Amino acid sequence: MATSAESDRYSTAARILWSGLAALPFLSIYLVHYTSPLGIPTGFIHGDMPYYAANGRAIFERGNGLAHPNPYDSDAQAPVIYFHWLTWLLGLCIKKFGLEPGLCFVAIGTIGSLLCSYLTFRLVEHTLPQGRHRIILYLFAMWGGGLLCLARAAHNLWNGDPATDDLFAYDPFAGWWFQNWGRNLVFPTEAVYHALAAAAWLAILGRRWHLALAAAGCLAATHPFSGLQILLILAAWLAIQVCVRPTWQLLRLGLVVAILLGVFFGYYLIFLESFEQHRSLRETWSLAWTLPLPSLLLAYGPIGVLAARRFCGPRKDLNSGDFFFTLCFIISFLLAKHEWFMATRQPLHFTRGYLWLPLCLLALPTLQALLLEARQKLSAAAFAFVIMILGAGAVFDNAAFVLRQWENQWHNQEEAGYFLTPAEREVFAWLDARGWDGVLLCPDAKLSYLSATYTSVRPYVGHWSETPHLQKRVAEVRAWFEHGESGPWLDGIDYLLIAKSQVRSCHGLADWEMAYENEDLLLLKRSE
């Protein structure tokens, strides 16, 4: 860690203040969400968020207190095989302390965001021992991105279309794969993962090996993609250190990392693969979600050019941190493009800012030198104007994303995540209070999915990637509701949740009796 007077000029309070400011734009989406007129806010602003809470509560409802089955597997005998400490923490807050799932999720994400932002500040301090313009460059590391949205806006204008038309066309999945670093704070679990990654990187740079092992181990124990990424980076860096200057300490550390990798691969490739239920889901997860070459160049080309300049100067100006960040980028890049040499397993999972931040940290000394030179040549007003223009371009991707999410939270319910009506919240609260844990059938995809997050029931159809034989189940449910076609599967259904407006169009309700009703919804159970 840097220890010069320049690097110590910020107090802890100042670091915390700047870290909070850097995280605020991303966290502001939740402020807008919780003040939205679209309904009762859940805290879940993306379709993948609720299942983390469902996994967590399944640990204490259907699991053994440490691990859980797939909450969207309606089989009561689904194997208890999944362990992730972060979802365990969520489950603890929900089941043992009675806290609201969405608030728990957002609270954990807020803590993770502030930690990630603070540790990124420390990484920037390490990279820039001289303090001039360090705050500007830190905010660039947190807020900066590529040219994905600007390129699309230019393309639109060239073709005579509105500049904002399909603005995220070049940014995979409308920007939700977070090609830069700071945007990961929008997603609570990613905020925690990135805080751990930043902690590991900072510990490695400071040769605090035990802390690096702890951070990497924690990350590997709660997320397979980022966990593998950080373990491979740590293993490769230790291997280089052993080759350069072998010591018994480094050899022991390398052995520990090898053991962690062995446990990691043993769990994911041997233990989980021994269960047919997991294998069927893994086939669903093996998706060719790749980063197209144009998007890659737009996301990483500009910062990559600045990073490359770091190696154009005298060799003596380079330090071990430069080589470490280069290694981080190389390993992350190979993982993010692993479709080049092996079967695809969602390569986009390895982007998430893990390519962008190493390039940014490599580029910061060059950017600092350019700012110092510009400040000497320009007046204060001219320098401020240049910073404003260049800064606007640098943060355009993230600014556009945040503004889009603000708009969605107030005006676009389909893209805003999840809101509940009072009737929906009431029926979930009623079910949760009684602890009913049978199989729920619900034609409303949103309510069916969210039922595992807010109650103990086992939805027959849940998250699209977690529900066994999803298409078959959806077809069965539709055939029963629309045409009265039943089958053996229906014998396993314990509860039926439907809107009152659907009762007349439903078939085969003779075997069901009322359990609960409110102004909009009916909850039926099998007649005894």
Coordinates of C-alpha atoms in Angstrom, one line a residue:
M1 CA 0.0 0.0 0.0
A2 CA 1.2 3.5 -0.7
T3 CA 2.3 5.3 2.4
S4 CA 3.6 8.7 1.1
A5 CA 2.3 11.9 2.5
E6 CA 0.4 12.5 -0.6
S7 CA -1.5 9.3 -0.3
D8 CA -2.3 10.0 3.4
R9 CA -3.7 13.5 2.8
Y10 CA -7.3 12.3 3.0
S11 CA -8.9 11.5 6.3
T12 CA -11.1 8.5 6.8
A13 CA -14.1 10.8 6.9
A14 CA -13.1 12.4 3.6
R15 CA -12.7 9.0 2.0
I16 CA -16.1 7.9 3.3
L17 CA -17.7 11.1 2.1
W18 CA -16.3 10.8 -1.5
S19 CA -17.2 7.1 -1.5
G20 CA -20.8 7.8 -0.6
L21 CA -21.0 10.5 -3.3
A22 CA -19.6 8.2 -5.9
A23 CA -22.1 5.5 -5.0
L24 CA -25.1 7.9 -4.8
P25 CA -26.1 8.0 -8.5
F26 CA -26.4 4.3 -8.7
L27 CA -28.2 3.9 -5.4
S28 CA -30.5 6.8 -6.3
I29 CA -32.5 4.4 -8.5
Y30 CA -33.8 2.8 -5.3
L31 CA -34.8 6.2 -3.9
V32 CA -36.9 6.7 -7.1
H33 CA -38.2 3.1 -6.8
Y34 CA -39.4 3.6 -3.3
T35 CA -41.2 6.9 -4.2
S36 CA -42.8 5.5 -7.3
P37 CA -46.6 5.8 -7.9
L38 CA -46.6 2.4 -9.8
G39 CA -47.6 0.4 -6.7
I40 CA -46.1 -0.9 -3.5
P41 CA -42.3 -1.1 -4.1
T42 CA -40.6 -4.4 -3.5
G43 CA -37.0 -3.3 -3.7
F44 CA -36.5 -5.7 -6.6
I45 CA -35.9 -3.5 -9.7
H46 CA -34.7 -6.4 -12.0
G47 CA -36.3 -9.7 -12.8
D48 CA -33.4 -11.8 -11.3
M49 CA -33.4 -10.1 -7.9
P50 CA -36.3 -11.8 -6.1
Y51 CA -34.9 -15.3 -6.4
Y52 CA -31.9 -14.5 -4.1
A53 CA -34.4 -13.9 -1.3
A54 CA -36.3 -17.1 -2.2
N55 CA -33.0 -19.0 -2.1
G56 CA -32.3 -17.5 1.3
R57 CA -35.6 -18.3 3.0
A58 CA -35.5 -21.9 1.5
I59 CA -32.4 -22.5 3.6
F60 CA -34.5 -22.2 6.8
E61 CA -37.8 -23.5 5.4
R62 CA -36.8 -26.5 3.2
G63 CA -33.0 -26.8 3.9
N64 CA -30.8 -27.7 6.7
G65 CA -29.9 -24.3 8.1
L66 CA -26.9 -23.9 5.8
A67 CA -27.9 -25.2 2.3
H68 CA -31.1 -25.1 0.4
P69 CA -32.9 -26.9 -2.5
N70 CA -34.0 -25.1 -5.6
P71 CA -37.0 -23.1 -4.3
Y72 CA -38.6 -23.4 -7.7
D73 CA -38.5 -27.2 -7.7
S74 CA -42.0 -28.0 -6.4
D75 CA -40.8 -31.5 -5.4
A76 CA -40.8 -31.8 -1.6
Q77 CA -37.8 -34.1 -1.9
A78 CA -35.7 -31.7 -4.0
P79 CA -32.1 -32.2 -2.9
V80 CA -30.6 -29.7 -0.4
I81 CA -27.3 -29.0 -2.3
Y82 CA -26.8 -25.3 -2.7
F83 CA -24.8 -23.1 -0.4
H84 CA -24.0 -19.4 -0.7
W85 CA -23.3 -17.5 2.4
L86 CA -24.8 -14.3 1.0
T87 CA -28.2 -15.9 0.4
W88 CA -27.9 -17.5 3.8
L89 CA -27.5 -14.0 5.3
L90 CA -30.6 -12.9 3.4
G91 CA -32.5 -15.9 4.6
L92 CA -31.4 -15.2 8.2
C93 CA -32.7 -11.6 8.0
I94 CA -36.0 -12.7 6.5
K95 CA -36.8 -15.8 8.5
K96 CA -35.2 -15.2 11.9
F97 CA -35.6 -11.5 12.2
G98 CA -38.8 -11.1 10.2
L99 CA -37.5 -8.4 7.9
E100 CA -39.1 -7.5 4.6
P101 CA -37.3 -9.4 1.7
G102 CA -36.8 -6.4 -0.5
L103 CA -35.6 -4.1 2.2
C104 CA -33.1 -6.7 3.3
F105 CA -31.8 -7.1 -0.2
V106 CA -31.5 -3.3 -0.8
A107 CA -29.8 -2.8 2.7
I108 CA -27.2 -5.4 2.0
G109 CA -26.6 -3.9 -1.4
T110 CA -26.2 -0.4 0.0
I111 CA -23.6 -1.7 2.5
G112 CA -21.8 -3.5 -0.3
S113 CA -22.0 -0.5 -2.5
L114 CA -20.4 1.8 0.0
L115 CA -17.7 -0.8 0.8
C116 CA -17.0 -1.3 -2.9
S117 CA -16.8 2.5 -3.5
Y118 CA -14.5 3.0 -0.5
L119 CA -12.2 0.1 -1.6
T120 CA -12.1 1.5 -5.1
F121 CA -11.0 4.8 -3.6
R122 CA -8.2 3.0 -1.9
L123 CA -7.2 1.3 -5.2
V124 CA -7.1 4.7 -6.9
E125 CA -4.9 6.1 -4.0
H126 CA -2.6 3.1 -4.4
T127 CA -2.3 3.8 -8.2
L128 CA -1.9 7.5 -7.8
P129 CA 0.6 8.3 -5.0
Q130 CA 0.5 12.0 -6.1
G131 CA -2.7 13.6 -5.0
R132 CA -3.3 16.1 -7.8
H133 CA -6.6 15.6 -9.6
R134 CA -7.1 12.3 -7.7
I135 CA -10.7 13.0 -6.8
I136 CA -11.6 13.7 -10.4
L137 CA -9.9 10.5 -11.5
Y138 CA -11.6 8.5 -8.7
L139 CA -15.0 9.7 -9.8
F140 CA -14.0 8.7 -13.4
A141 CA -13.2 5.2 -12.2
M142 CA -16.6 5.0 -10.5
W143 CA -18.7 6.8 -13.1
G144 CA -16.8 6.3 -16.3
G145 CA -17.7 3.9 -19.1
G146 CA -17.2 3.4 -22.8
L147 CA -18.8 4.8 -25.9
L148 CA -21.7 2.3 -26.2
C149 CA -24.5 4.9 -25.8
L150 CA -22.6 7.7 -27.5
A151 CA -21.9 5.5 -30.6
R152 CA -25.6 4.5 -30.8
A153 CA -26.7 8.2 -30.4
A154 CA -24.3 9.1 -33.3
H155 CA -25.6 6.3 -35.4
N156 CA -29.2 7.4 -34.8
L157 CA -28.4 11.0 -35.7
W158 CA -26.5 9.9 -38.9
N159 CA -29.6 8.0 -40.0
G160 CA -32.0 10.8 -39.1
D161 CA -33.5 9.1 -36.1
P162 CA -34.0 10.5 -32.6
A163 CA -30.7 10.4 -30.7
T164 CA -32.1 8.3 -27.8
D165 CA -33.7 5.7 -30.1
D166 CA -32.8 2.2 -28.8
L167 CA -29.9 3.9 -27.0
F168 CA -28.6 0.6 -25.4
A169 CA -28.6 -1.4 -28.6
Y170 CA -24.8 -1.9 -28.3
D171 CA -24.8 -2.5 -24.5
P172 CA -25.8 -6.1 -23.9
F173 CA -29.2 -6.7 -22.3
A174 CA -29.9 -3.0 -22.2
G175 CA -26.9 -2.3 -20.0
W176 CA -27.7 -4.8 -17.3
W177 CA -24.5 -6.7 -17.8
F178 CA -22.5 -3.7 -16.4
Q179 CA -19.6 -3.3 -18.8
N180 CA -18.0 -0.7 -16.5
W181 CA -17.2 -0.9 -12.8
G182 CA -19.5 1.5 -11.0
R183 CA -22.8 0.4 -12.5
N184 CA -22.5 -2.9 -10.6
L185 CA -23.6 -1.0 -7.5
V186 CA -27.1 -1.0 -9.0
F187 CA -27.4 -4.7 -8.3
P188 CA -27.1 -5.5 -4.6
T189 CA -25.4 -8.9 -4.9
E190 CA -22.9 -7.6 -7.5
A191 CA -22.1 -4.7 -5.2
V192 CA -21.1 -7.2 -2.5
Y193 CA -19.1 -9.4 -5.0
H194 CA -17.2 -6.3 -6.3
A195 CA -16.5 -5.1 -2.8
L196 CA -14.8 -8.5 -2.1
A197 CA -13.0 -8.4 -5.5
A198 CA -11.7 -4.9 -4.7
A199 CA -10.6 -6.0 -1.2
A200 CA -8.7 -9.0 -2.7
W201 CA -7.0 -6.8 -5.3
L202 CA -6.0 -4.2 -2.6
A203 CA -4.7 -6.9 -0.3
I204 CA -2.7 -8.5 -3.1
L205 CA -1.1 -5.1 -4.0
G206 CA -0.2 -4.6 -0.3
R207 CA 1.1 -8.2 -0.1
R208 CA -1.5 -8.9 2.7
W209 CA -1.8 -12.5 1.6
H210 CA -4.1 -13.8 4.3
L211 CA -6.6 -11.0 3.7
A212 CA -6.4 -11.7 0.0
L213 CA -7.1 -15.4 0.6
A214 CA -10.0 -14.5 2.9
A215 CA -11.6 -12.1 0.4
A216 CA -11.1 -14.5 -2.6
G217 CA -12.5 -17.4 -0.5
C218 CA -15.6 -15.5 0.5
L219 CA -16.2 -14.5 -3.1
A220 CA -15.8 -18.1 -4.3
A221 CA -18.1 -19.3 -1.6
T222 CA -21.0 -17.2 -2.8
H223 CA -20.7 -16.7 -6.6
P224 CA -19.3 -19.2 -9.1
F225 CA -18.3 -16.9 -11.9
S226 CA -16.7 -14.0 -9.9
G227 CA -15.3 -16.6 -7.5
L228 CA -13.5 -18.6 -10.2
Q229 CA -12.3 -15.3 -11.7
I230 CA -10.6 -14.1 -8.5
L231 CA -9.2 -17.5 -7.6
L232 CA -7.5 -17.8 -11.0
I233 CA -6.1 -14.3 -10.8
L234 CA -4.7 -15.0 -7.3
A235 CA -3.3 -18.3 -8.4
A236 CA -1.6 -16.8 -11.5
W237 CA -0.2 -13.9 -9.6
L238 CA 1.2 -16.2 -6.9
A239 CA 2.7 -18.4 -9.6
I240 CA 4.5 -15.4 -11.1
Q241 CA 5.7 -14.3 -7.6
V242 CA 7.1 -17.8 -7.0
C243 CA 8.9 -17.8 -10.3
V244 CA 10.4 -14.3 -9.7
R245 CA 11.3 -14.8 -6.0
P246 CA 10.4 -18.1 -4.5
T247 CA 9.8 -18.3 -0.7
W248 CA 8.2 -20.8 1.5
Q249 CA 5.4 -18.4 2.3
L250 CA 4.5 -18.0 -1.3
L251 CA 4.6 -21.7 -1.9
R252 CA 2.3 -22.3 1.1
L253 CA -0.1 -19.6 -0.2
G254 CA -0.1 -21.2 -3.6
L255 CA -1.0 -24.5 -2.0
V256 CA -3.9 -23.0 -0.2
V257 CA -5.2 -21.4 -3.4
A258 CA -4.8 -24.8 -5.2
I259 CA -6.9 -26.4 -2.4
L260 CA -9.5 -23.7 -2.7
L261 CA -9.7 -24.3 -6.5
G262 CA -9.9 -28.0 -5.8
V263 CA -12.8 -27.5 -3.4
F264 CA -14.5 -25.1 -5.9
F265 CA -14.3 -27.4 -8.8
G266 CA -15.2 -30.4 -6.7
Y267 CA -18.4 -28.7 -5.5
Y268 CA -19.5 -27.4 -8.9
L269 CA -18.2 -30.0 -11.3
I270 CA -18.5 -33.2 -9.2
F271 CA -20.9 -32.8 -6.3
L272 CA -23.6 -30.7 -7.9
E273 CA -23.3 -32.6 -11.2
S274 CA -24.1 -35.8 -9.3
F275 CA -27.7 -34.7 -9.0
E276 CA -30.0 -35.0 -12.0
Q277 CA -32.0 -32.0 -10.9
H278 CA -29.0 -29.8 -11.0
R279 CA -27.8 -31.2 -14.3
S280 CA -31.1 -30.3 -16.0
L281 CA -30.8 -26.7 -14.7
R282 CA -27.2 -26.4 -15.7
E283 CA -28.1 -27.2 -19.3
T284 CA -30.6 -24.3 -19.1
W285 CA -27.9 -22.0 -17.7
S286 CA -25.3 -22.9 -20.4
L287 CA -26.3 -20.0 -22.6
A288 CA -24.3 -18.3 -25.4
W289 CA -24.5 -14.9 -23.8
T290 CA -21.4 -13.4 -25.5
L291 CA -20.0 -9.9 -25.9
P292 CA -20.0 -9.0 -29.6
L293 CA -16.8 -7.5 -31.0
P294 CA -18.3 -4.1 -31.7
S295 CA -19.6 -3.9 -28.2
L296 CA -16.3 -5.0 -26.8
L297 CA -14.4 -2.3 -28.7
L298 CA -16.8 0.4 -27.8
A299 CA -16.8 -0.6 -24.1
Y300 CA -13.0 -1.1 -23.7
G301 CA -11.3 0.4 -26.7
P302 CA -11.0 4.0 -25.4
I303 CA -9.8 3.1 -21.9
G304 CA -7.7 0.3 -23.4
V305 CA -5.8 2.8 -25.6
L306 CA -5.0 4.9 -22.5
A307 CA -4.0 1.8 -20.5
A308 CA -1.6 0.8 -23.3
R309 CA 0.2 4.1 -23.1
R310 CA 1.3 3.1 -19.7
F311 CA 3.7 0.6 -21.3
C312 CA 5.0 3.1 -23.9
G313 CA 7.1 5.0 -21.4
P314 CA 10.4 4.0 -19.7
R315 CA 10.5 0.6 -18.1
K316 CA 11.5 2.1 -14.8
D317 CA 8.2 3.9 -14.5
L318 CA 6.3 0.6 -14.3
N319 CA 5.6 -1.1 -11.0
S320 CA 4.2 -4.4 -9.8
G321 CA 0.7 -3.0 -9.7
D322 CA 0.8 -2.3 -13.4
F323 CA 1.7 -5.9 -14.1
F324 CA -1.0 -7.1 -11.6
F325 CA -3.7 -5.1 -13.3
T326 CA -2.6 -6.4 -16.7
L327 CA -2.9 -9.9 -15.4
C328 CA -6.4 -9.2 -14.0
F329 CA -7.4 -7.9 -17.5
I330 CA -5.9 -10.8 -19.4
I331 CA -7.5 -13.5 -17.2
S332 CA -10.9 -11.7 -17.2
F333 CA -10.7 -11.2 -20.9
L334 CA -10.0 -14.9 -21.6
L335 CA -12.9 -15.9 -19.3
A336 CA -15.2 -13.3 -21.0
K337 CA -14.4 -14.7 -24.4
H338 CA -14.1 -18.3 -23.5
E339 CA -16.5 -19.2 -26.4
W340 CA -13.3 -19.0 -28.5
F341 CA -11.9 -22.2 -27.1
M342 CA -14.6 -24.1 -25.1
A343 CA -18.4 -24.5 -24.7
T344 CA -20.1 -21.4 -23.6
R345 CA -21.2 -20.9 -20.0
Q346 CA -22.6 -17.3 -20.1
P347 CA -19.3 -15.5 -20.9
L348 CA -20.9 -12.2 -20.2
H349 CA -20.8 -13.1 -16.5
F350 CA -17.0 -12.5 -16.5
T351 CA -17.3 -8.9 -17.8
R352 CA -19.2 -7.0 -15.1
G353 CA -16.5 -4.3 -14.9
Y354 CA -13.7 -6.8 -14.2
L355 CA -12.2 -5.9 -17.6
W356 CA -12.9 -2.2 -17.3
L357 CA -11.4 -1.4 -13.9
P358 CA -7.9 -2.9 -14.5
L359 CA -7.7 -1.0 -17.7
C360 CA -8.9 2.2 -15.9
L361 CA -6.3 1.8 -13.1
L362 CA -3.6 1.3 -15.7
A363 CA -4.8 4.4 -17.5
L364 CA -5.0 6.7 -14.4
P365 CA -1.3 7.7 -14.3
T366 CA -1.5 8.7 -18.0
L367 CA -4.7 10.6 -17.4
Q368 CA -3.2 12.4 -14.4
A369 CA -0.2 13.5 -16.4
L370 CA -2.5 14.8 -19.2
L371 CA -4.6 16.7 -16.6
L372 CA -1.5 18.3 -15.1
E373 CA -0.2 19.3 -18.5
A374 CA -3.6 20.7 -19.5
R375 CA -3.8 22.7 -16.2
Q376 CA -0.4 24.3 -16.9
K377 CA -1.4 25.4 -20.4
L378 CA -5.0 26.5 -19.8
S379 CA -6.7 29.0 -17.7
A380 CA -8.8 27.8 -14.8
A381 CA -12.0 28.5 -16.7
A382 CA -10.8 26.8 -19.9
F383 CA -9.5 23.8 -17.9
A384 CA -12.9 23.5 -16.1
F385 CA -14.7 23.7 -19.5
V386 CA -12.5 20.9 -20.9
I387 CA -13.1 18.7 -17.8
M388 CA -16.8 19.3 -18.1
I389 CA -17.0 18.3 -21.8
L390 CA -14.7 15.3 -21.5
G391 CA -16.3 14.3 -18.3
A392 CA -19.8 14.3 -19.8
G393 CA -18.6 12.0 -22.6
A394 CA -16.8 9.7 -20.1
V395 CA -19.9 9.2 -17.9
F396 CA -22.5 9.2 -20.7
D397 CA -23.1 5.5 -20.6
N398 CA -23.8 5.4 -16.9
A399 CA -25.7 8.7 -16.9
A400 CA -28.0 7.4 -19.7
F401 CA -28.5 4.1 -17.8
V402 CA -29.4 5.8 -14.5
L403 CA -31.8 8.3 -16.2
R404 CA -33.4 5.4 -18.1
Q405 CA -34.0 3.5 -14.8
W406 CA -35.4 6.7 -13.1
E407 CA -37.9 7.0 -16.0
N408 CA -38.8 3.3 -15.8
Q409 CA -39.5 3.4 -12.1
W410 CA -42.1 6.1 -12.6
H411 CA -43.5 5.5 -16.0
N412 CA -42.7 2.0 -17.4
Q413 CA -43.9 -0.8 -15.1
E414 CA -42.8 -3.5 -17.5
E415 CA -39.2 -2.4 -17.2
A416 CA -39.3 -1.2 -13.6
G417 CA -38.9 -4.5 -11.8
Y418 CA -41.7 -5.5 -9.3
F419 CA -44.4 -3.6 -7.6
L420 CA -47.3 -5.1 -5.7
T421 CA -50.9 -4.0 -5.4
P422 CA -52.4 -3.9 -1.8
A423 CA -54.4 -7.1 -2.6
E424 CA -51.2 -8.9 -3.7
R425 CA -49.3 -7.9 -0.7
E426 CA -52.2 -8.9 1.6
V427 CA -52.4 -12.4 0.2
F428 CA -48.7 -12.9 0.5
A429 CA -48.8 -11.7 4.1
W430 CA -51.7 -14.0 4.9
L431 CA -49.9 -17.1 3.4
D432 CA -46.6 -16.2 5.1
A433 CA -48.2 -15.8 8.5
R434 CA -49.7 -19.4 8.2
G435 CA -46.5 -21.0 7.0
W436 CA -48.3 -23.0 4.3
D437 CA -45.6 -24.9 2.3
G438 CA -47.5 -26.8 -0.3
V439 CA -47.4 -26.4 -4.1
L440 CA -49.0 -23.2 -5.5
L441 CA -50.4 -22.9 -8.9
C442 CA -51.0 -19.3 -10.2
P443 CA -51.6 -18.2 -13.8
D444 CA -50.1 -14.8 -13.0
A445 CA -46.4 -15.2 -13.8
K446 CA -45.3 -12.4 -11.5
L447 CA -47.2 -13.6 -8.5
S448 CA -46.2 -17.2 -9.1
Y449 CA -42.5 -16.2 -9.2
L450 CA -42.7 -13.8 -6.2
S451 CA -44.6 -16.4 -4.0
A452 CA -41.3 -18.1 -3.2
T453 CA -39.8 -14.8 -2.1
Y454 CA -42.7 -13.7 0.2
T455 CA -44.1 -17.0 1.4
S456 CA -43.2 -20.7 2.2
V457 CA -45.1 -22.2 -0.7
R458 CA -43.4 -24.0 -3.6
P459 CA -44.6 -22.4 -6.9
Y460 CA -45.2 -24.8 -9.7
V461 CA -43.8 -22.2 -12.1
G462 CA -41.2 -19.8 -10.9
H463 CA -38.0 -18.1 -12.3
W464 CA -37.5 -18.9 -15.9
S465 CA -34.0 -20.4 -15.5
E466 CA -34.7 -22.1 -12.1
T467 CA -37.9 -23.9 -12.8
P468 CA -37.4 -27.5 -13.9
H469 CA -39.0 -28.3 -17.3
L470 CA -40.3 -24.8 -17.6
Q471 CA -41.9 -24.9 -21.0
K472 CA -43.7 -28.1 -20.2
R473 CA -45.1 -26.7 -17.0
V474 CA -46.2 -23.5 -18.6
A475 CA -48.0 -25.4 -21.3
E476 CA -49.7 -27.6 -18.7
V477 CA -50.9 -24.6 -16.7
R478 CA -52.2 -22.8 -19.8
A479 CA -54.0 -25.9 -21.0
W480 CA -55.8 -26.4 -17.7
F481 CA -56.8 -22.8 -17.2
E482 CA -57.9 -22.2 -20.8
H483 CA -59.3 -25.6 -21.8
G484 CA -59.7 -27.7 -18.6
E485 CA -57.1 -30.2 -19.7
S486 CA -55.7 -31.9 -16.6
G487 CA -53.1 -34.5 -16.0
P488 CA -51.2 -36.3 -13.2
W489 CA -49.3 -33.1 -12.5
L490 CA -52.4 -31.5 -11.2
D491 CA -52.6 -34.0 -8.3
G492 CA -49.5 -32.4 -6.8
I493 CA -51.0 -28.9 -6.6
D494 CA -52.2 -27.9 -3.1
Y495 CA -53.2 -24.2 -3.6
L496 CA -54.6 -22.1 -6.4
L497 CA -54.2 -18.4 -6.5
I498 CA -56.3 -16.6 -9.1
A499 CA -57.8 -13.2 -9.8
K500 CA -61.5 -12.9 -9.1
S501 CA -61.9 -11.8 -12.7
Q502 CA -60.6 -15.2 -13.8
V503 CA -63.0 -17.4 -11.9
R504 CA -65.6 -17.6 -14.7
S505 CA -63.1 -18.6 -17.3
C506 CA -61.4 -21.2 -15.1
H507 CA -62.1 -24.9 -15.6
G508 CA -62.2 -27.7 -13.0
L509 CA -62.7 -25.7 -9.8
A510 CA -65.1 -28.2 -8.2
D511 CA -62.4 -29.9 -6.2
W512 CA -61.3 -26.6 -4.6
E513 CA -62.6 -24.6 -1.6
M514 CA -62.0 -21.0 -0.5
A515 CA -59.1 -20.4 1.8
Y516 CA -58.8 -16.6 1.5
E517 CA -60.1 -13.8 -0.5
N518 CA -59.7 -10.1 -0.8
E519 CA -61.0 -7.5 -3.2
D520 CA -59.0 -8.8 -6.2
L521 CA -57.7 -12.3 -5.5
L522 CA -58.9 -15.7 -4.5
L523 CA -56.7 -18.3 -2.7
L524 CA -58.2 -21.8 -3.0
K525 CA -57.1 -25.1 -1.5
R526 CA -58.1 -28.6 -2.2
S527 CA -61.3 -29.7 -0.7
E528 CA -60.8 -32.1 2.2

